[in-house]
Structure formats: C-alpha cells, structure tokens
Amino acid sequence: TAGPMCRSVTDAAILLGALTGVDPRDAATNASQGKSFTDYTKFLDPNGLKGMRIGISPSDFGFSARVDKLMDAAIEVLKEGGAEVIDKTDIESMKKLGDNEIAVLLYELKADLNAYLASLGPKAPVKTLKEIIDFNEKNADKELQFFGQELFIQAEEKGPLTDPKYVEAVKLIQSFAREQGIDAVMNKNKLDAMIAPTNGPAWVTDHVNGDHFVGGNSTPSAVAGYPSITVPCGFVSDLPIGISFFGRAWSESILLKIAFAYEQATKHRQPPKFLPGN
C-alpha cells in the first residue's frame, strides 16, 4: 500500500492532503468521494490522546522481548496522555485468510505489472510479466544466481481479474479484515484506534537463508484497505522500532491526531546515520 514516508507526522499530514482524492485512472478511489481532505494538518493536536480508546492486539507482540519493552513504554505514554488502553483486542478473523491472501497478490501482481509495462510504450525492453520471466531465465547466471522467481511464475499462471476465483478470494479476505476483523473488534470495544509494533529490528538478507523477518504488523490494514500510520517508538541496538496506529476506513484524521500527540510526547525520532560496517 502506497503512502507518504516522512520525517514527522506533520509532514505526513501535509503530503497525505496532496495524495487524497478521486483518480479517474483508479476506480478504487471513487469510494473516497466526500470522505477525504486536502488539509490534514488541522487534525494535529498535541493533546489528541485525551479521551481516546485504543486497543492492543496481543498476538502481534512476543516476537522480541526488547520490542515488547519499547511497546510497554509507549503504552504508558498513551495512558499518561489521557487515552484509555484496552487489552486483548485481537483480530481473530485474520487467522482465516489462508491461501486467499497470496492468491489475490498473485492475480494483482500479474494484472497491474502488465498494465504498467504496457503503458511505457514501444521503448520498454519488456512488455509483460512473461517477458520478464523469460529474460530472467535467459540470464539465469546473473538474475537467478541467489534467488528464484517462483512468485512471478505462479502469478503468470493466474487468469484475469474477472476470474471468479479471484473475485471470491477478494470478497473473503476483505470480509475477514473488515466486517469480521477491524470493524468488529473496534465496534465491540468502542475503540478509536488500535496499536501494534510495526516491526522488529532491521535485518540482513543473506544468500543462504534469505529474509529474517521476525514480526510486526501491517496485514490487517493492508488487506482491509484501511489506514495505518507508524511512528518511531525507540531503538534496539541503534536500529529504529515503530509503533503502528490503525483503524477503520476513513479514520486518517483520528489516527493522525493520536500519532501526532504520541510523537510530540516522546520525540523518539533521530536523524538517520550510517552505522559501522562489519
């Protein structure tokens, strides 16, 4: 999901105002008619935590004791700012996603990549996902030296976005993430937002084991198509850790208000720097 990456919540609010609105090239944006703003800075309030009910998703914790410690400190800041923090608000329905989530990714990867490549015109060296796969195979000694292209191949085998299997998979995962997921949990607990650790410490991708992702939160919001914002909440061995605030559809103004108040109360951000290499 695309979104602004900024130095501060204020910068994110400014840029979000430029990103919102209906785009005739993207039918998905039609639903935002009358529900977005061109100026989100008016929602930034240093006292924005007062009276807020914020839920914790315990299943997103526990992958790192040091990250949990930072999150515990963040929760205390939220409480000190006047928010009521509600524990045990797990989104249980996300466990039902199964293979439907990856199926949707594969269908959309093929459709969107092919559309993008087609828009580049005759000068583009490749015009389809199939041509990318073929190029990689022909240059396997360089392109596939360490990692394969299994997802590309699986995506190429998928049909168009009118395929009933795709349509049903989208319907299922959105229901699990929306009505049965974020909406249900927030309505039941009368929440204004939910929180979870955004990530663990940054990792190195190696040529033997690949990625070393340990944990974090992005799936519920991404699958639902709902807003989420991450703010620095501290460091683990000089590596930044974030806290995610997420919620219902069209709740950007509330999330920015909460995130700004937390940011102003903590000031965790530090300018990036180069650490000594090994």
Tab-separated table of C-alpha atoms in Angstrom:
chain	number	residue	atom	x	y	z
A	1	THR	CA	0.000	0.000	0.000
A	2	ALA	CA	1.486	3.312	-1.046
A	3	GLY	CA	1.812	6.093	1.488
A	4	PRO	CA	3.965	9.045	2.422
A	5	MET	CA	7.292	8.389	4.143
A	6	CYS	CA	8.259	11.470	6.095
A	7	ARG	CA	10.373	12.875	8.895
A	8	SER	CA	7.368	13.757	11.048
A	9	VAL	CA	3.634	13.280	11.439
A	10	THR	CA	3.187	16.887	10.339
A	11	ASP	CA	4.997	16.185	7.082
A	12	ALA	CA	2.883	13.043	6.590
A	13	ALA	CA	-0.318	15.044	7.122
A	14	ILE	CA	0.770	17.641	4.556
A	15	LEU	CA	1.675	15.033	1.952
A	16	LEU	CA	-1.459	12.971	2.591
A	17	GLY	CA	-3.531	16.007	1.662
A	18	ALA	CA	-1.880	16.013	-1.752
A	19	LEU	CA	-2.366	12.253	-2.231
A	20	THR	CA	-6.067	12.007	-1.432
A	21	GLY	CA	-8.970	12.430	-3.827
A	22	VAL	CA	-10.580	10.623	-6.733
A	23	ASP	CA	-8.234	9.492	-9.519
A	24	PRO	CA	-10.018	8.727	-12.830
A	25	ARG	CA	-7.341	6.108	-13.542
A	26	ASP	CA	-8.124	4.185	-10.344
A	27	ALA	CA	-11.724	3.111	-9.731
A	28	ALA	CA	-10.875	2.133	-6.159
A	29	THR	CA	-10.558	5.828	-5.272
A	30	ASN	CA	-14.204	6.557	-6.139
A	31	ALA	CA	-15.280	5.478	-2.663
A	32	SER	CA	-13.266	8.329	-1.137
A	33	GLN	CA	-15.536	10.975	-2.663
A	34	GLY	CA	-16.510	13.348	0.142
A	35	LYS	CA	-14.543	11.369	2.739
A	36	SER	CA	-11.044	12.788	2.323
A	37	PHE	CA	-9.446	16.156	2.995
A	38	THR	CA	-6.902	18.345	1.253
A	39	ASP	CA	-5.554	19.590	4.599
A	40	TYR	CA	-4.960	17.068	7.363
A	41	THR	CA	-2.803	19.373	9.448
A	42	LYS	CA	-5.942	20.791	11.072
A	43	PHE	CA	-6.322	17.491	12.945
A	44	LEU	CA	-2.883	17.646	14.570
A	45	ASP	CA	-3.344	18.213	18.299
A	46	PRO	CA	-0.642	17.746	20.970
A	47	ASN	CA	-3.451	16.862	23.392
A	48	GLY	CA	-5.006	14.436	20.936
A	49	LEU	CA	-4.697	11.398	23.215
A	50	LYS	CA	-7.247	12.702	25.716
A	51	GLY	CA	-10.403	10.602	25.752
A	52	MET	CA	-9.222	8.154	23.120
A	53	ARG	CA	-9.905	4.434	23.475
A	54	ILE	CA	-7.027	2.470	21.998
A	55	GLY	CA	-6.918	-1.300	21.639
A	56	ILE	CA	-3.912	-3.612	21.873
A	57	SER	CA	-3.512	-6.624	19.616
A	58	PRO	CA	-1.571	-9.073	21.854
A	59	SER	CA	-0.934	-11.585	19.063
A	60	ASP	CA	1.324	-9.009	17.373
A	61	PHE	CA	3.603	-8.923	20.421
A	62	GLY	CA	6.002	-11.516	21.768
A	63	PHE	CA	8.412	-11.885	18.852
A	64	SER	CA	11.064	-9.754	20.616
A	65	ALA	CA	11.416	-9.004	24.319
A	66	ARG	CA	13.224	-5.762	23.527
A	67	VAL	CA	10.482	-4.609	21.164
A	68	ASP	CA	7.859	-5.521	23.778
A	69	LYS	CA	9.702	-3.358	26.303
A	70	LEU	CA	9.520	-0.375	23.947
A	71	MET	CA	5.825	-1.012	23.348
A	72	ASP	CA	5.158	-1.192	27.092
A	73	ALA	CA	6.780	2.227	27.442
A	74	ALA	CA	4.686	3.527	24.543
A	75	ILE	CA	1.501	2.297	26.183
A	76	GLU	CA	2.388	4.196	29.343
A	77	VAL	CA	2.824	7.367	27.274
A	78	LEU	CA	-0.619	6.843	25.770
A	79	LYS	CA	-2.149	6.461	29.225
A	80	GLU	CA	-0.319	9.498	30.576
A	81	GLY	CA	-1.700	11.498	27.663
A	82	GLY	CA	-5.252	10.666	28.665
A	83	ALA	CA	-6.002	7.644	26.488
A	84	GLU	CA	-7.719	4.523	27.778
A	85	VAL	CA	-5.833	1.438	26.606
A	86	ILE	CA	-7.915	-1.708	26.132
A	87	ASP	CA	-6.070	-5.031	26.221
A	88	LYS	CA	-6.912	-8.297	24.470
A	89	THR	CA	-8.448	-6.884	21.287
A	90	ASP	CA	-7.009	-9.449	18.898
A	91	ILE	CA	-8.348	-9.608	15.350
A	92	GLU	CA	-9.016	-13.345	15.382
A	93	SER	CA	-10.565	-13.429	11.902
A	94	MET	CA	-7.179	-12.740	10.305
A	95	LYS	CA	-6.290	-16.359	11.018
A	96	LYS	CA	-8.832	-17.356	8.344
A	97	LEU	CA	-7.042	-15.671	5.444
A	98	GLY	CA	-5.223	-18.857	4.461
A	99	ASP	CA	-4.100	-19.086	0.843
A	100	ASN	CA	-6.623	-16.478	-0.314
A	101	GLU	CA	-4.307	-13.591	0.539
A	102	ILE	CA	-1.386	-14.840	-1.553
A	103	ALA	CA	-3.792	-15.757	-4.374
A	104	VAL	CA	-5.042	-12.165	-4.542
A	105	LEU	CA	-1.457	-10.894	-4.520
A	106	LEU	CA	-0.547	-13.139	-7.461
A	107	TYR	CA	-3.565	-12.161	-9.566
A	108	GLU	CA	-2.996	-8.455	-8.940
A	109	LEU	CA	0.766	-8.680	-9.464
A	110	LYS	CA	0.216	-10.047	-12.968
A	111	ALA	CA	-2.591	-7.660	-13.921
A	112	ASP	CA	-1.007	-4.490	-12.546
A	113	LEU	CA	2.533	-5.231	-13.735
A	114	ASN	CA	1.297	-5.999	-17.244
A	115	ALA	CA	-0.763	-2.794	-17.276
A	116	TYR	CA	2.217	-0.758	-16.095
A	117	LEU	CA	4.598	-2.244	-18.652
A	118	ALA	CA	2.052	-1.702	-21.434
A	119	SER	CA	1.816	1.977	-20.500
A	120	LEU	CA	5.550	2.503	-21.068
A	121	GLY	CA	5.237	2.370	-24.825
A	122	PRO	CA	7.377	0.725	-27.512
A	123	LYS	CA	10.718	1.708	-25.986
A	124	ALA	CA	10.236	-0.553	-22.949
A	125	PRO	CA	12.616	-3.546	-23.189
A	126	VAL	CA	9.940	-5.866	-21.731
A	127	LYS	CA	6.180	-5.582	-22.142
A	128	THR	CA	4.724	-8.357	-19.980
A	129	LEU	CA	5.393	-10.406	-16.874
A	130	LYS	CA	6.005	-13.379	-19.178
A	131	GLU	CA	8.794	-11.474	-20.939
A	132	ILE	CA	10.385	-10.662	-17.550
A	133	ILE	CA	10.322	-14.345	-16.613
A	134	ASP	CA	11.863	-15.299	-19.946
A	135	PHE	CA	14.556	-12.629	-19.596
A	136	ASN	CA	15.467	-13.919	-16.143
A	137	GLU	CA	15.662	-17.491	-17.427
A	138	LYS	CA	17.903	-16.489	-20.319
A	139	ASN	CA	20.168	-14.609	-17.908
A	140	ALA	CA	19.874	-17.031	-15.008
A	141	ASP	CA	23.574	-16.909	-14.227
A	142	LYS	CA	23.115	-13.286	-13.154
A	143	GLU	CA	19.416	-12.798	-12.409
A	144	LEU	CA	18.731	-16.101	-10.630
A	145	GLN	CA	22.128	-16.640	-9.062
A	146	PHE	CA	20.861	-16.492	-5.482
A	147	PHE	CA	17.053	-16.386	-5.579
A	148	GLY	CA	14.417	-17.791	-7.901
A	149	GLN	CA	11.309	-16.200	-9.402
A	150	GLU	CA	8.689	-18.562	-8.018
A	151	LEU	CA	6.150	-15.824	-7.306
A	152	PHE	CA	6.499	-14.440	-10.846
A	153	ILE	CA	5.863	-17.903	-12.290
A	154	GLN	CA	2.862	-18.514	-10.016
A	155	ALA	CA	1.451	-15.093	-10.928
A	156	GLU	CA	1.841	-15.732	-14.661
A	157	GLU	CA	-0.318	-18.844	-14.274
A	158	LYS	CA	-3.228	-16.762	-12.936
A	159	GLY	CA	-6.098	-15.528	-15.081
A	160	PRO	CA	-7.582	-12.008	-15.378
A	161	LEU	CA	-9.155	-10.049	-12.515
A	162	THR	CA	-12.569	-11.198	-13.780
A	163	ASP	CA	-11.710	-14.776	-12.794
A	164	PRO	CA	-14.392	-15.983	-10.311
A	165	LYS	CA	-11.650	-17.452	-8.096
A	166	TYR	CA	-10.042	-14.008	-7.745
A	167	VAL	CA	-13.353	-12.251	-7.145
A	168	GLU	CA	-14.280	-14.730	-4.405
A	169	ALA	CA	-10.832	-14.553	-2.776
A	170	VAL	CA	-11.018	-10.736	-2.595
A	171	LYS	CA	-14.503	-10.940	-1.098
A	172	LEU	CA	-13.347	-13.405	1.556
A	173	ILE	CA	-10.175	-11.666	2.705
A	174	GLN	CA	-11.814	-8.243	2.787
A	175	SER	CA	-14.635	-9.619	4.915
A	176	PHE	CA	-12.156	-11.221	7.319
A	177	ALA	CA	-10.161	-7.974	7.567
A	178	ARG	CA	-13.072	-5.520	7.544
A	179	GLU	CA	-16.521	-6.566	8.821
A	180	GLN	CA	-15.326	-9.619	10.771
A	181	GLY	CA	-11.956	-8.061	11.587
A	182	ILE	CA	-11.038	-4.457	12.344
A	183	ASP	CA	-14.640	-3.206	12.286
A	184	ALA	CA	-15.932	-5.962	14.554
A	185	VAL	CA	-13.158	-5.604	17.136
A	186	MET	CA	-13.336	-1.812	17.216
A	187	ASN	CA	-17.136	-1.735	17.424
A	188	LYS	CA	-17.239	-4.340	20.184
A	189	ASN	CA	-14.681	-2.463	22.289
A	190	LYS	CA	-15.748	1.062	21.240
A	191	LEU	CA	-12.228	1.848	20.030
A	192	ASP	CA	-10.905	4.928	18.271
A	193	ALA	CA	-7.744	3.159	17.105
A	194	MET	CA	-5.614	0.065	17.595
A	195	ILE	CA	-1.867	-0.306	18.133
A	196	ALA	CA	0.790	-2.901	17.435
A	197	PRO	CA	4.563	-2.955	16.968
A	198	THR	CA	5.349	-2.031	13.373
A	199	ASN	CA	8.489	-4.106	13.052
A	200	GLY	CA	11.427	-5.780	14.683
A	201	PRO	CA	14.999	-4.549	14.279
A	202	ALA	CA	16.146	-4.285	10.647
A	203	TRP	CA	17.751	-7.465	9.375
A	204	VAL	CA	20.274	-8.514	6.773
A	205	THR	CA	19.123	-10.627	3.829
A	206	ASP	CA	21.666	-13.329	3.134
A	207	HIS	CA	22.113	-15.539	0.078
A	208	VAL	CA	21.542	-18.762	2.001
A	209	ASN	CA	18.521	-18.166	4.210
A	210	GLY	CA	17.029	-15.104	2.556
A	211	ASP	CA	14.971	-12.814	4.790
A	212	HIS	CA	14.984	-12.863	8.591
A	213	PHE	CA	11.655	-11.182	9.307
A	214	VAL	CA	10.749	-11.751	12.959
A	215	GLY	CA	7.467	-9.909	13.397
A	216	GLY	CA	5.386	-6.793	13.041
A	217	ASN	CA	2.003	-5.526	11.992
A	218	SER	CA	0.716	-4.447	8.590
A	219	THR	CA	-1.503	-7.237	7.292
A	220	PRO	CA	-4.935	-6.300	8.756
A	221	SER	CA	-4.836	-2.731	7.427
A	222	ALA	CA	-3.293	-3.715	4.100
A	223	VAL	CA	-5.833	-6.460	3.392
A	224	ALA	CA	-8.737	-4.289	4.533
A	225	GLY	CA	-7.509	-1.261	2.614
A	226	TYR	CA	-7.780	0.744	5.847
A	227	PRO	CA	-5.421	3.490	7.071
A	228	SER	CA	-2.372	2.909	9.239
A	229	ILE	CA	0.444	5.173	10.400
A	230	THR	CA	3.727	4.208	12.022
A	231	VAL	CA	5.724	6.482	14.340
A	232	PRO	CA	9.148	5.901	15.929
A	233	CYS	CA	8.906	4.443	19.429
A	234	GLY	CA	12.572	3.808	20.256
A	235	PHE	CA	15.627	1.827	19.269
A	236	VAL	CA	17.049	-1.671	19.652
A	237	SER	CA	20.845	-1.580	19.316
A	238	ASP	CA	20.621	1.685	17.357
A	239	LEU	CA	18.023	0.184	14.991
A	240	PRO	CA	14.688	2.046	14.886
A	241	ILE	CA	11.425	0.447	16.000
A	242	GLY	CA	7.991	1.821	15.186
A	243	ILE	CA	4.530	1.722	16.713
A	244	SER	CA	1.583	1.408	14.328
A	245	PHE	CA	-1.743	3.152	14.869
A	246	PHE	CA	-4.511	1.754	12.661
A	247	GLY	CA	-8.275	1.800	12.479
A	248	ARG	CA	-11.476	1.877	10.435
A	249	ALA	CA	-11.940	3.142	6.905
A	250	TRP	CA	-11.622	6.916	6.560
A	251	SER	CA	-10.161	7.335	10.056
A	252	GLU	CA	-6.998	9.081	8.844
A	253	SER	CA	-7.875	12.241	10.773
A	254	ILE	CA	-8.219	10.334	14.064
A	255	LEU	CA	-5.034	8.334	13.515
A	256	LEU	CA	-3.032	11.452	12.676
A	257	LYS	CA	-4.373	13.160	15.785
A	258	ILE	CA	-3.319	10.260	18.012
A	259	ALA	CA	0.022	9.711	16.265
A	260	PHE	CA	0.913	13.406	16.457
A	261	ALA	CA	0.160	13.572	20.180
A	262	TYR	CA	2.277	10.476	20.808
A	263	GLU	CA	5.100	11.847	18.663
A	264	GLN	CA	5.106	15.182	20.477
A	265	ALA	CA	5.108	13.446	23.861
A	266	THR	CA	8.085	11.226	23.011
A	267	LYS	CA	10.253	12.842	20.295
A	268	HIS	CA	11.872	9.474	19.562
A	269	ARG	CA	12.951	10.251	16.024
A	270	GLN	CA	16.652	10.642	15.368
A	271	PRO	CA	18.183	11.656	12.037
A	272	PRO	CA	19.391	8.537	10.178
A	273	LYS	CA	23.079	7.774	10.273
A	274	PHE	CA	25.491	5.240	8.901
A	275	LEU	CA	26.496	2.608	11.442
A	276	PRO	CA	29.945	0.981	11.312
A	277	GLY	CA	30.000	-1.994	8.955
A	278	ASN	CA	31.171	-5.469	9.883
